[in-house]
Amino acid sequence: MDKRIKRALLTAAPALCTACSPALKDASERPNIIFFLIDDFGWTDSQVAYGEEVYPYNLRYDTPNMLRLAGKGAIMTNAYACSLSSPTRTALMTGMNSAHERITTYGALVRDTPTDAAGGTTGIINDNLDDPFARSDWNWNGLNPGDTLIDHSLQATPLARLLKDSGYFTIHVGKAHWAPAGTPGASPYNMGFTVNVAGSNAGYPRSYLSEENYGNTKELWQGNAVMNLTEYYGGDVHLTEALTREALKTLDYPIAHKEPFYLYMSHYGTHTPIQPDKRFYQKYRDRGMDDGQAKYASMCEGIDKSLGDIMDYLEKKGVADNTVIIFYADNGGHSIDTRKGGIAHTQCLPLREGKASVYEGGIREPLLVYWPGKTVGGTRLNTPVGPEDFFPTILDIAGVEDYETIQKVDGQSFANLLSKGSEYVAEQIGTVEGGASQKEANRFVIPENVSGLDPLRPIVSHMPHQWRIEDQPDIDFMDAVRVGKWKLIYRMHNVLEMKGKGLEEAIRNSVFELYDLEEDISESKDLAPAMPEKAGELARILGERLRSWNAAMPVIRSEGRTVPYPDELL
Amino acid sequence: MDKRIKRALLTAAPALCTACSPALKDASERPNIIFFLIDDFGWTDSQVAYGEEVYPYNLRYDTPNMLRLAGKGAIMTNAYACSLSSPTRTALMTGMNSAHERITTYGALVRDTPTDAAGGTTGIINDNLDDPFARSDWNWNGLNPGDTLIDHSLQATPLARLLKDSGYFTIHVGKAHWAPAGTPGASPYNMGFTVNVAGSNAGYPRSYLSEENYGNTKELWQGNAVMNLTEYYGGDVHLTEALTREALKTLDYPIAHKEPFYLYMSHYGTHTPIQPDKRFYQKYRDRGMDDGQAKYASMCEGIDKSLGDIMDYLEKKGVADNTVIIFYADNGGHSIDTRKGGIAHTQCLPLREGKASVYEGGIREPLLVYWPGKTVGGTRLNTPVGPEDFFPTILDIAGVEDYETIQKVDGQSFANLLSKGSEYVAEQIGTVEGGASQKEANRFVIPENVSGLDPLRPIVSHMPHQWRIEDQPDIDFMDAVRVGKWKLIYRMHNVLEMKGKGLEEAIRNSVFELYDLEEDISESKDLAPAMPEKAGELARILGERLRSWNAAMPVIRSEGRTVPYPDELL
């Protein structure tokens, strides 16, 4: 292991709150917040090693600024997202579990167009009548922040609106993707953002290249051309860089007016298309990567550069000490796209599968939080958190209280985990060199009376869809729940194989799989046959959660009824 | 004449400053400013009659909200713009005469692409080698607010930047069109706007219809699709309405934070394409208009509705008494586009010609200014003003002093004309019914010691280009200067007919034309043969101005030299 990396990860000197000046504390009551979100960026796509060891995969791409941030803030070792973009992005805005939102796969460009491949009577595209399942009754018109009811949409009070109403200068830069065109949710302004650059209904950029005008070219328009960046057309500026420059411009006003800002820096990168960031491409070819790998690597380093440029800018402007940075990704790395080079289903190793799957490769995420004066640099926090937890956490950090929402928020704030938890970890196992190993630190449990969060809180993932036209056996129609180190997978298709009911029959048909994530991060050894009781316990927890949210399930075509919640099989 | 209109125009009760509360005066030190700009909207396209009488043309379209604004503010009866969009829009941002800017015709979508039809060695498109003139050395890369030098661009400090730096919350909504793609001037953010909706390099919208996604359709992309409005796609919202709704949203932040705002509400309407605002179309068909006329009429009324909605919103939010509204158009109405219906060259009657021409139809503009507590409602101010005058005027109104600019500003503030001049007019000729007639009011001269502006200040128009591929004899290669009631036209092509020099030879070849605008608003009687001395006097004034600005002139192909400034012919 590279000593420099290890030091950055584990040895940052504690900046305990006893060292904070009262002035900083006062100013911190309304800190600026930057939510730095990446797309399709895998858990092992950075030099920050979230796992129990530094895997070779952590050393593929140079990400010095992610290391820099990890040295300043907390490293969340069990952070989750949904397995796809829109569910995570809407959960961030609503504080709801995506199963509760009924926004459980990616949104379309255009209204009234379900994107999932198993079709029912409402399906317009991608209907697959050969599939035994018909489409679930999900909200394919996405998140609706407006007053008008829209069929198959979720009406909710968005996070940005609450922040704006509380006085924050709210800025959206990059990818939005909460709702299709023709609905209010397509516009960041309706979500409560005062400034918007490049955000719309689009879920990916038609092009990352200014040489191609970011997709605004004189060919067939495909709805994913990136807006607001005409000044770079015909130039030589990668989209990641252009969005970064635009983001820094937007900070002029709040900094000059000493008003707190919330910057949702939502990069289109590193989603497909895989197009090189020329500043970094050749280096990776020289290291022996194939063309696709080197292109993807260059995009990752471009994102890292963006993070670093923003951190530099905050320091230059004198606001770094009052600016929280949250670094997160919206779902796991893409593991079946050939444009990334390499070998399919290996992209997220050691995690199994990738984007769209509820195996760890699809949902386990990098998460760093730097909260000046609160987080202790380089501490590792193992309490699991999910996408719905950011909503109350960010409002906590912003000091917004007594807010009202249309929706019932499912998430819990992890603000105390970040402050008290981080301090507790620093005290108990230290962060200096020679302290706890990465493995020990990752297994160190932070008690609920410190963090305010039950370490055994279930993390639920719900994917009641066929993702693509081609069947993806380890992706389509699967749910998961994690409780502590245990994880249950629910394979809905296999329910059709069951002859009768009962836990044993379900396990015999691989309806349930059980994994021990501490011993088997790759989910390779199904323990359900050996530990049916544990599997049943998690199936009950998962079923109760889904039922309480009235989660949408696919319809079994031959029977005209929905797939049962997992506890109904017991 | 409709009494209601006359009353609205002339009879609003004076709201003299003696009646203002001290509280309002204090608040007015940093008033909000809305610059409401329309595109290709003619001088007689509204019920507000700027001329000496109410022409039948003033009664074509219902514009109750323009009347409402005229009742509150001052009616500027001799306001001018450049004859084309980009020159006016850049002059608004720089305070320079467009001849001085060398931005003298409309800008292209794409960098390094001169749009004028007479081609020289640098021409890429539209070169017309049969024309005796080759392209002048103008700034076809437009206004450049950046630090990097760009060939054929004007580097200048933009108005919005100064307002932003002085504390204003600056908002851009609609059409920008200062510079082509691939240059910093394509982005409102670089001009100093904190918020931008829909502004870019585009000079017109590919479509006004949400049914056509404002041009973002799956056909060949043409670069003029309107950005940032995906929420309306597939709906039933005319672009004018969509931009109005978006503009009102942008006011949330500054109003809530009690910070002054500058809203540049720059409608794409009523530029081509002529596409109906369905809310108003049928009414005009029922009045006997042809399809094109009714479509255009509906677009005009849509703009009026936008103005009214904004005024209503300001009142609802309690900021109307501290918000200046400037209502203006960027050039004359289009008089040769068949999509507007009617008969070509008659659209701007009684004015001669229209858009692109330096005859009055191309450059004379509607201008209303409501400055609460300062302007006296319904007063008519006849001191001529040009597009370069808004820069110092707006900074005056905003209370911005001691600013620095890269450029030398040509314009003069008419803030005193609006306040003291308006008060003086109200006192001297009244605004009550039975006071001065429209004609008397229009001829009432406001002395320089009241307004700070010489009533005989020359207004210079410079159009050294061929506008389109087809020759336009009353548009291409013409200059003009107005001094008091006198106006000189300089026809550059006719210089080629001259045998030798001298004023008489020039007049004999119709190089110069002279008009008395008080007696002949239609510029139908050329007085140059009868009054050569007056023509020579104005030619000297025009020549001196152009020379002082180093104005670009076309190149006479056969001689390899530029067309002389007009006074060189004397």
PDB file of C-alpha atoms in Angstrom, chain B residues 128-348:
ATOM      1  CA  ASN B 128     -21.552  38.583 -52.904  1.00  0.00           C
ATOM      2  CA  LEU B 129     -18.697  39.217 -55.275  1.00  0.00           C
ATOM      3  CA  ASP B 130     -20.946  41.091 -57.689  1.00  0.00           C
ATOM      4  CA  ASP B 131     -21.447  43.868 -55.193  1.00  0.00           C
ATOM      5  CA  PRO B 132     -19.149  46.849 -55.757  1.00  0.00           C
ATOM      6  CA  PHE B 133     -18.459  46.930 -52.035  1.00  0.00           C
ATOM      7  CA  ALA B 134     -16.454  44.391 -50.100  1.00  0.00           C
ATOM      8  CA  ARG B 135     -17.047  43.790 -46.404  1.00  0.00           C
ATOM      9  CA  SER B 136     -16.073  46.465 -43.906  1.00  0.00           C
ATOM     10  CA  ASP B 137     -13.758  45.601 -41.043  1.00  0.00           C
ATOM     11  CA  TRP B 138     -16.474  45.197 -38.436  1.00  0.00           C
ATOM     12  CA  ASN B 139     -16.543  43.141 -35.213  1.00  0.00           C
ATOM     13  CA  TRP B 140     -18.462  40.094 -36.305  1.00  0.00           C
ATOM     14  CA  ASN B 141     -17.375  38.243 -33.181  1.00  0.00           C
ATOM     15  CA  GLY B 142     -19.420  40.707 -31.183  1.00  0.00           C
ATOM     16  CA  LEU B 143     -19.033  41.927 -27.623  1.00  0.00           C
ATOM     17  CA  ASN B 144     -16.291  40.315 -25.570  1.00  0.00           C
ATOM     18  CA  PRO B 145     -16.495  40.736 -21.796  1.00  0.00           C
ATOM     19  CA  GLY B 146     -13.594  38.367 -21.213  1.00  0.00           C
ATOM     20  CA  ASP B 147      -9.898  38.753 -20.597  1.00  0.00           C
ATOM     21  CA  THR B 148      -8.848  36.895 -23.706  1.00  0.00           C
ATOM     22  CA  LEU B 149      -8.466  38.803 -26.931  1.00  0.00           C
ATOM     23  CA  ILE B 150     -10.692  37.526 -29.687  1.00  0.00           C
ATOM     24  CA  ASP B 151     -10.234  38.543 -33.280  1.00  0.00           C
ATOM     25  CA  HIS B 152     -12.935  40.926 -34.546  1.00  0.00           C
ATOM     26  CA  SER B 153     -14.570  41.413 -31.173  1.00  0.00           C
ATOM     27  CA  LEU B 154     -15.022  44.441 -28.938  1.00  0.00           C
ATOM     28  CA  GLN B 155     -13.609  44.178 -25.438  1.00  0.00           C
ATOM     29  CA  ALA B 156     -15.708  46.206 -23.031  1.00  0.00           C
ATOM     30  CA  THR B 157     -17.027  46.336 -19.475  1.00  0.00           C
ATOM     31  CA  PRO B 158     -20.678  45.353 -19.607  1.00  0.00           C
ATOM     32  CA  LEU B 159     -23.462  47.204 -17.825  1.00  0.00           C
ATOM     33  CA  ALA B 160     -24.676  44.105 -16.003  1.00  0.00           C
ATOM     34  CA  ARG B 161     -21.209  43.550 -14.536  1.00  0.00           C
ATOM     35  CA  LEU B 162     -21.155  47.071 -13.071  1.00  0.00           C
ATOM     36  CA  LEU B 163     -24.631  46.611 -11.637  1.00  0.00           C
ATOM     37  CA  LYS B 164     -23.682  43.258 -10.150  1.00  0.00           C
ATOM     38  CA  ASP B 165     -20.487  44.633  -8.676  1.00  0.00           C
ATOM     39  CA  SER B 166     -22.454  47.453  -7.094  1.00  0.00           C
ATOM     40  CA  GLY B 167     -24.741  44.957  -5.349  1.00  0.00           C
ATOM     41  CA  TYR B 168     -27.572  44.404  -7.788  1.00  0.00           C
ATOM     42  CA  PHE B 169     -29.067  40.958  -8.259  1.00  0.00           C
ATOM     43  CA  THR B 170     -28.816  40.773 -12.036  1.00  0.00           C
ATOM     44  CA  ILE B 171     -31.178  38.570 -14.005  1.00  0.00           C
ATOM     45  CA  HIS B 172     -31.215  37.732 -17.695  1.00  0.00           C
ATOM     46  CA  VAL B 173     -34.354  36.248 -19.221  1.00  0.00           C
ATOM     47  CA  GLY B 174     -34.786  35.711 -22.949  1.00  0.00           C
ATOM     48  CA  LYS B 175     -32.710  36.779 -25.892  1.00  0.00           C
ATOM     49  CA  ALA B 176     -29.051  37.775 -25.451  1.00  0.00           C
ATOM     50  CA  HIS B 177     -27.397  37.836 -28.901  1.00  0.00           C
ATOM     51  CA  TRP B 178     -24.303  39.839 -28.079  1.00  0.00           C
ATOM     52  CA  ALA B 179     -21.773  37.433 -29.528  1.00  0.00           C
ATOM     53  CA  PRO B 180     -21.499  34.104 -31.326  1.00  0.00           C
ATOM     54  CA  ALA B 181     -20.973  30.663 -29.850  1.00  0.00           C
ATOM     55  CA  GLY B 182     -17.409  29.902 -28.936  1.00  0.00           C
ATOM     56  CA  THR B 183     -16.824  33.317 -27.360  1.00  0.00           C
ATOM     57  CA  PRO B 184     -17.394  34.563 -23.795  1.00  0.00           C
ATOM     58  CA  GLY B 185     -19.988  37.060 -25.005  1.00  0.00           C
ATOM     59  CA  ALA B 186     -22.354  34.188 -25.775  1.00  0.00           C
ATOM     60  CA  SER B 187     -22.981  33.738 -22.054  1.00  0.00           C
ATOM     61  CA  PRO B 188     -25.046  36.101 -19.929  1.00  0.00           C
ATOM     62  CA  TYR B 189     -23.022  34.903 -16.927  1.00  0.00           C
ATOM     63  CA  ASN B 190     -19.918  36.467 -18.396  1.00  0.00           C
ATOM     64  CA  MET B 191     -21.770  39.731 -18.936  1.00  0.00           C
ATOM     65  CA  GLY B 192     -22.428  39.987 -15.213  1.00  0.00           C
ATOM     66  CA  PHE B 193     -25.761  38.292 -14.854  1.00  0.00           C
ATOM     67  CA  THR B 194     -26.225  36.114 -11.783  1.00  0.00           C
ATOM     68  CA  VAL B 195     -29.243  34.337 -13.232  1.00  0.00           C
ATOM     69  CA  ASN B 196     -29.820  33.382 -16.858  1.00  0.00           C
ATOM     70  CA  VAL B 197     -32.870  31.804 -18.396  1.00  0.00           C
ATOM     71  CA  ALA B 198     -32.784  31.095 -22.125  1.00  0.00           C
ATOM     72  CA  GLY B 199     -30.094  33.598 -23.104  1.00  0.00           C
ATOM     73  CA  SER B 200     -27.380  32.533 -25.522  1.00  0.00           C
ATOM     74  CA  ASN B 201     -25.837  33.344 -28.866  1.00  0.00           C
ATOM     75  CA  ALA B 202     -29.168  32.833 -30.614  1.00  0.00           C
ATOM     76  CA  GLY B 203     -30.811  35.825 -32.216  1.00  0.00           C
ATOM     77  CA  TYR B 204     -34.268  34.373 -32.598  1.00  0.00           C
ATOM     78  CA  PRO B 205     -36.168  31.311 -31.428  1.00  0.00           C
ATOM     79  CA  ARG B 206     -36.464  28.313 -33.672  1.00  0.00           C
ATOM     80  CA  SER B 207     -40.045  28.084 -32.434  1.00  0.00           C
ATOM     81  CA  TYR B 208     -42.318  29.997 -30.082  1.00  0.00           C
ATOM     82  CA  LEU B 209     -44.480  26.967 -29.493  1.00  0.00           C
ATOM     83  CA  SER B 210     -44.214  24.573 -26.589  1.00  0.00           C
ATOM     84  CA  GLU B 211     -45.934  22.055 -28.863  1.00  0.00           C
ATOM     85  CA  GLU B 212     -42.689  22.206 -30.834  1.00  0.00           C
ATOM     86  CA  ASN B 213     -40.549  22.285 -27.686  1.00  0.00           C
ATOM     87  CA  TYR B 214     -39.422  25.791 -28.685  1.00  0.00           C
ATOM     88  CA  GLY B 215     -37.428  24.229 -31.470  1.00  0.00           C
ATOM     89  CA  ASN B 216     -35.940  21.334 -29.518  1.00  0.00           C
ATOM     90  CA  THR B 217     -37.439  18.777 -31.840  1.00  0.00           C
ATOM     91  CA  LYS B 218     -36.147  15.627 -33.387  1.00  0.00           C
ATOM     92  CA  GLU B 219     -35.427  17.250 -36.692  1.00  0.00           C
ATOM     93  CA  LEU B 220     -32.322  18.908 -37.907  1.00  0.00           C
ATOM     94  CA  TRP B 221     -31.017  21.165 -35.160  1.00  0.00           C
ATOM     95  CA  GLN B 222     -30.471  24.711 -36.332  1.00  0.00           C
ATOM     96  CA  GLY B 223     -28.897  26.362 -33.351  1.00  0.00           C
ATOM     97  CA  ASN B 224     -31.871  28.498 -32.403  1.00  0.00           C
ATOM     98  CA  ALA B 225     -33.738  26.107 -30.140  1.00  0.00           C
ATOM     99  CA  VAL B 226     -34.553  27.906 -26.879  1.00  0.00           C
ATOM    100  CA  MET B 227     -32.897  26.566 -23.745  1.00  0.00           C
ATOM    101  CA  ASN B 228     -34.063  26.030 -20.159  1.00  0.00           C
ATOM    102  CA  LEU B 229     -37.760  25.559 -20.793  1.00  0.00           C
ATOM    103  CA  THR B 230     -38.130  21.769 -20.866  1.00  0.00           C
ATOM    104  CA  GLU B 231     -40.960  21.853 -18.337  1.00  0.00           C
ATOM    105  CA  TYR B 232     -43.252  23.359 -20.979  1.00  0.00           C
ATOM    106  CA  TYR B 233     -42.429  20.898 -23.765  1.00  0.00           C
ATOM    107  CA  GLY B 234     -45.410  19.345 -25.417  1.00  0.00           C
ATOM    108  CA  GLY B 235     -47.690  21.793 -23.645  1.00  0.00           C
ATOM    109  CA  ASP B 236     -49.630  24.807 -24.769  1.00  0.00           C
ATOM    110  CA  VAL B 237     -47.544  27.743 -23.542  1.00  0.00           C
ATOM    111  CA  HIS B 238     -46.294  30.391 -25.957  1.00  0.00           C
ATOM    112  CA  LEU B 239     -42.652  31.328 -25.501  1.00  0.00           C
ATOM    113  CA  THR B 240     -43.603  34.849 -24.424  1.00  0.00           C
ATOM    114  CA  GLU B 241     -45.718  33.441 -21.602  1.00  0.00           C
ATOM    115  CA  ALA B 242     -43.098  30.873 -20.589  1.00  0.00           C
ATOM    116  CA  LEU B 243     -40.391  33.520 -20.325  1.00  0.00           C
ATOM    117  CA  THR B 244     -42.707  35.730 -18.283  1.00  0.00           C
ATOM    118  CA  ARG B 245     -43.418  32.942 -15.815  1.00  0.00           C
ATOM    119  CA  GLU B 246     -39.717  32.177 -15.533  1.00  0.00           C
ATOM    120  CA  ALA B 247     -38.902  35.849 -15.004  1.00  0.00           C
ATOM    121  CA  LEU B 248     -41.333  36.104 -12.104  1.00  0.00           C
ATOM    122  CA  LYS B 249     -39.752  33.051 -10.485  1.00  0.00           C
ATOM    123  CA  THR B 250     -36.340  34.682 -10.601  1.00  0.00           C
ATOM    124  CA  LEU B 251     -37.569  37.601  -8.490  1.00  0.00           C
ATOM    125  CA  ASP B 252     -38.159  35.385  -5.434  1.00  0.00           C
ATOM    126  CA  TYR B 253     -34.670  35.673  -4.084  1.00  0.00           C
ATOM    127  CA  PRO B 254     -33.997  39.428  -4.313  1.00  0.00           C
ATOM    128  CA  ILE B 255     -37.479  40.331  -3.089  1.00  0.00           C
ATOM    129  CA  ALA B 256     -37.211  37.970  -0.104  1.00  0.00           C
ATOM    130  CA  HIS B 257     -33.741  39.277   0.696  1.00  0.00           C
ATOM    131  CA  LYS B 258     -34.675  42.925   0.095  1.00  0.00           C
ATOM    132  CA  GLU B 259     -31.865  43.312  -2.372  1.00  0.00           C
ATOM    133  CA  PRO B 260     -32.188  45.489  -5.470  1.00  0.00           C
ATOM    134  CA  PHE B 261     -32.576  43.595  -8.710  1.00  0.00           C
ATOM    135  CA  TYR B 262     -31.951  44.352 -12.352  1.00  0.00           C
ATOM    136  CA  LEU B 263     -34.172  42.233 -14.578  1.00  0.00           C
ATOM    137  CA  TYR B 264     -33.254  42.295 -18.241  1.00  0.00           C
ATOM    138  CA  MET B 265     -36.549  40.928 -19.554  1.00  0.00           C
ATOM    139  CA  SER B 266     -35.533  40.472 -23.135  1.00  0.00           C
ATOM    140  CA  HIS B 267     -38.343  38.875 -25.066  1.00  0.00           C
ATOM    141  CA  TYR B 268     -37.658  36.890 -28.230  1.00  0.00           C
ATOM    142  CA  GLY B 269     -41.025  38.179 -29.435  1.00  0.00           C
ATOM    143  CA  THR B 270     -41.999  39.655 -31.797  1.00  0.00           C
ATOM    144  CA  HIS B 271     -39.132  38.477 -34.040  1.00  0.00           C
ATOM    145  CA  THR B 272     -39.766  35.927 -36.760  1.00  0.00           C
ATOM    146  CA  PRO B 273     -40.881  33.144 -36.936  1.00  0.00           C
ATOM    147  CA  ILE B 274     -44.378  34.554 -36.765  1.00  0.00           C
ATOM    148  CA  GLN B 275     -46.234  32.000 -34.643  1.00  0.00           C
ATOM    149  CA  PRO B 276     -49.537  32.703 -32.980  1.00  0.00           C
ATOM    150  CA  ASP B 277     -50.162  33.310 -29.323  1.00  0.00           C
ATOM    151  CA  LYS B 278     -53.377  31.320 -29.298  1.00  0.00           C
ATOM    152  CA  ARG B 279     -54.844  33.331 -26.454  1.00  0.00           C
ATOM    153  CA  PHE B 280     -55.268  36.284 -28.786  1.00  0.00           C
ATOM    154  CA  TYR B 281     -55.197  35.062 -32.392  1.00  0.00           C
ATOM    155  CA  GLN B 282     -58.885  34.536 -33.220  1.00  0.00           C
ATOM    156  CA  LYS B 283     -59.873  38.001 -32.089  1.00  0.00           C
ATOM    157  CA  TYR B 284     -57.760  39.541 -34.820  1.00  0.00           C
ATOM    158  CA  ARG B 285     -59.027  37.191 -37.503  1.00  0.00           C
ATOM    159  CA  ASP B 286     -62.510  38.266 -36.500  1.00  0.00           C
ATOM    160  CA  ARG B 287     -61.439  41.842 -37.078  1.00  0.00           C
ATOM    161  CA  GLY B 288     -60.592  40.965 -40.670  1.00  0.00           C
ATOM    162  CA  MET B 289     -56.846  40.487 -40.502  1.00  0.00           C
ATOM    163  CA  ASP B 290     -55.205  37.895 -42.702  1.00  0.00           C
ATOM    164  CA  ASP B 291     -53.538  34.902 -41.070  1.00  0.00           C
ATOM    165  CA  GLY B 292     -50.064  36.426 -40.882  1.00  0.00           C
ATOM    166  CA  GLN B 293     -51.333  39.720 -39.576  1.00  0.00           C
ATOM    167  CA  ALA B 294     -53.434  38.048 -36.900  1.00  0.00           C
ATOM    168  CA  LYS B 295     -50.502  35.902 -35.831  1.00  0.00           C
ATOM    169  CA  TYR B 296     -48.302  38.939 -35.475  1.00  0.00           C
ATOM    170  CA  ALA B 297     -51.070  40.822 -33.685  1.00  0.00           C
ATOM    171  CA  SER B 298     -51.448  37.974 -31.212  1.00  0.00           C
ATOM    172  CA  MET B 299     -47.709  38.060 -30.525  1.00  0.00           C
ATOM    173  CA  CYS B 300     -47.884  41.791 -29.815  1.00  0.00           C
ATOM    174  CA  GLU B 301     -50.745  41.336 -27.404  1.00  0.00           C
ATOM    175  CA  GLY B 302     -48.862  38.468 -25.771  1.00  0.00           C
ATOM    176  CA  ILE B 303     -45.999  40.848 -25.095  1.00  0.00           C
ATOM    177  CA  ASP B 304     -48.439  43.347 -23.670  1.00  0.00           C
ATOM    178  CA  LYS B 305     -49.847  40.650 -21.384  1.00  0.00           C
ATOM    179  CA  SER B 306     -46.331  39.872 -20.214  1.00  0.00           C
ATOM    180  CA  LEU B 307     -45.772  43.506 -19.293  1.00  0.00           C
ATOM    181  CA  GLY B 308     -49.054  43.556 -17.416  1.00  0.00           C
ATOM    182  CA  ASP B 309     -48.320  40.338 -15.571  1.00  0.00           C
ATOM    183  CA  ILE B 310     -44.994  41.714 -14.426  1.00  0.00           C
ATOM    184  CA  MET B 311     -46.589  44.965 -13.271  1.00  0.00           C
ATOM    185  CA  ASP B 312     -49.261  43.001 -11.407  1.00  0.00           C
ATOM    186  CA  TYR B 313     -46.630  40.853  -9.746  1.00  0.00           C
ATOM    187  CA  LEU B 314     -44.645  43.874  -8.569  1.00  0.00           C
ATOM    188  CA  GLU B 315     -47.804  45.323  -7.047  1.00  0.00           C
ATOM    189  CA  LYS B 316     -48.692  42.020  -5.402  1.00  0.00           C
ATOM    190  CA  LYS B 317     -45.229  41.767  -3.897  1.00  0.00           C
ATOM    191  CA  GLY B 318     -45.279  45.370  -2.706  1.00  0.00           C
ATOM    192  CA  VAL B 319     -42.279  46.476  -4.719  1.00  0.00           C
ATOM    193  CA  ALA B 320     -43.996  48.353  -7.553  1.00  0.00           C
ATOM    194  CA  ASP B 321     -43.290  51.713  -5.926  1.00  0.00           C
ATOM    195  CA  ASN B 322     -39.592  50.997  -5.939  1.00  0.00           C
ATOM    196  CA  THR B 323     -39.220  49.413  -9.339  1.00  0.00           C
ATOM    197  CA  VAL B 324     -38.247  51.352 -12.440  1.00  0.00           C
ATOM    198  CA  ILE B 325     -39.656  49.930 -15.675  1.00  0.00           C
ATOM    199  CA  ILE B 326     -38.033  50.760 -18.979  1.00  0.00           C
ATOM    200  CA  PHE B 327     -39.983  49.589 -22.009  1.00  0.00           C
ATOM    201  CA  TYR B 328     -38.077  49.616 -25.306  1.00  0.00           C
ATOM    202  CA  ALA B 329     -37.593  47.787 -28.598  1.00  0.00           C
ATOM    203  CA  ASP B 330     -34.325  46.811 -30.219  1.00  0.00           C
ATOM    204  CA  ASN B 331     -35.044  47.976 -33.762  1.00  0.00           C
ATOM    205  CA  GLY B 332     -37.927  48.828 -36.011  1.00  0.00           C
ATOM    206  CA  GLY B 333     -40.650  46.463 -37.090  1.00  0.00           C
ATOM    207  CA  HIS B 334     -39.950  43.999 -39.842  1.00  0.00           C
ATOM    208  CA  SER B 335     -41.375  45.400 -43.050  1.00  0.00           C
ATOM    209  CA  ILE B 336     -40.306  42.891 -45.691  1.00  0.00           C
ATOM    210  CA  ASP B 337     -41.133  39.548 -44.118  1.00  0.00           C
ATOM    211  CA  THR B 338     -44.112  37.969 -45.821  1.00  0.00           C
ATOM    212  CA  ARG B 339     -44.891  35.808 -42.782  1.00  0.00           C
ATOM    213  CA  LYS B 340     -46.304  38.872 -41.066  1.00  0.00           C
ATOM    214  CA  GLY B 341     -49.019  39.151 -43.712  1.00  0.00           C
ATOM    215  CA  GLY B 342     -50.076  42.483 -45.128  1.00  0.00           C
ATOM    216  CA  ILE B 343     -48.055  44.353 -47.750  1.00  0.00           C
ATOM    217  CA  ALA B 344     -44.283  44.666 -47.691  1.00  0.00           C
ATOM    218  CA  HIS B 345     -42.800  48.064 -46.848  1.00  0.00           C
ATOM    219  CA  THR B 346     -46.054  49.202 -45.233  1.00  0.00           C
ATOM    220  CA  GLN B 347     -45.728  47.509 -41.863  1.00  0.00           C
ATOM    221  CA  CYS B 348     -44.215  50.496 -40.098  1.00  0.00           C
TER     222      CYS B 348
END
